[in-house]
Amino acid sequence: MGVDEVLVQEILRAGPHTANVFHDGDGCRIVGAVLYGKTGTGLPAIPMTKSMRAALSSRSRARRPTEQFDLFAPVEA
């Protein structure tokens, strides 16, 4: 992505959670997203497949950020 490309920010809200989604204007190519909740509200739990759990457990827990998850992680059907 070039520095001269314009990004569009959409703010999506559902209950106590807000997602800021950044895309290139056509709504097809998302280049970033931030999800957060109101103060004192945790992030929603995401059901994880066995392969996702195995991948996370193989990483060092010290390097893993807390209260974050990867919105673009591959999901098994």
mmCIF file of C-alpha atoms in Angstrom, residues 26-72:
data_model
loop_
_atom_site.group_PDB
_atom_site.id
_atom_site.type_symbol
_atom_site.label_atom_id
_atom_site.label_comp_id
_atom_site.label_asym_id
_atom_site.label_seq_id
_atom_site.Cartn_x
_atom_site.Cartn_y
_atom_site.Cartn_z
ATOM 1 C CA ASP A 26 -14.322 -0.053 -2.073
ATOM 2 C CA GLY A 27 -15.042 -2.005 1.099
ATOM 3 C CA CYS A 28 -13.338 -5.124 -0.252
ATOM 4 C CA ARG A 29 -9.739 -4.824 0.938
ATOM 5 C CA ILE A 30 -9.552 -4.317 4.692
ATOM 6 C CA VAL A 31 -6.110 -3.097 5.699
ATOM 7 C CA GLY A 32 -6.608 -2.783 9.450
ATOM 8 C CA ALA A 33 -9.077 -3.142 12.268
ATOM 9 C CA VAL A 34 -9.236 -2.352 15.973
ATOM 10 C CA LEU A 35 -11.805 -3.871 18.317
ATOM 11 C CA TYR A 36 -12.351 -2.598 21.831
ATOM 12 C CA GLY A 37 -14.976 -2.546 24.525
ATOM 13 C CA LYS A 38 -16.196 0.009 27.018
ATOM 14 C CA THR A 39 -14.182 0.329 30.211
ATOM 15 C CA GLY A 40 -14.523 -2.813 32.306
ATOM 16 C CA THR A 41 -15.937 -4.828 29.398
ATOM 17 C CA GLY A 42 -13.892 -7.730 28.090
ATOM 18 C CA LEU A 43 -13.561 -8.635 24.456
ATOM 19 C CA PRO A 44 -15.925 -11.303 23.141
ATOM 20 C CA ALA A 45 -14.726 -14.893 23.330
ATOM 21 C CA ILE A 46 -13.940 -16.474 19.992
ATOM 22 C CA PRO A 47 -14.481 -20.188 19.442
ATOM 23 C CA MET A 48 -11.128 -21.678 18.397
ATOM 24 C CA THR A 49 -10.436 -24.752 16.359
ATOM 25 C CA LYS A 50 -7.907 -27.300 17.608
ATOM 26 C CA SER A 51 -5.343 -26.107 15.063
ATOM 27 C CA MET A 52 -5.697 -22.480 16.211
ATOM 28 C CA ARG A 53 -5.298 -23.533 19.865
ATOM 29 C CA ALA A 54 -2.216 -25.577 18.970
ATOM 30 C CA ALA A 55 -0.684 -22.650 17.066
ATOM 31 C CA LEU A 56 -1.261 -20.284 19.989
ATOM 32 C CA SER A 57 0.065 -22.708 22.594
ATOM 33 C CA SER A 58 3.249 -23.287 20.565
ATOM 34 C CA ARG A 59 4.125 -19.569 20.783
ATOM 35 C CA SER A 60 5.779 -18.116 23.830
ATOM 36 C CA ARG A 61 3.158 -16.808 26.258
ATOM 37 C CA ALA A 62 5.470 -13.922 27.173
ATOM 38 C CA ARG A 63 5.417 -12.603 23.611
ATOM 39 C CA ARG A 64 1.666 -12.925 23.147
ATOM 40 C CA PRO A 65 -0.262 -9.694 23.794
ATOM 41 C CA THR A 66 -3.160 -10.012 26.221
ATOM 42 C CA GLU A 67 -6.747 -9.081 25.409
ATOM 43 C CA GLN A 68 -6.116 -9.163 21.643
ATOM 44 C CA PHE A 69 -6.895 -11.618 18.913
ATOM 45 C CA ASP A 70 -6.114 -11.883 15.223
ATOM 46 C CA LEU A 71 -9.103 -10.870 13.102
ATOM 47 C CA PHE A 72 -7.436 -12.298 9.998
#
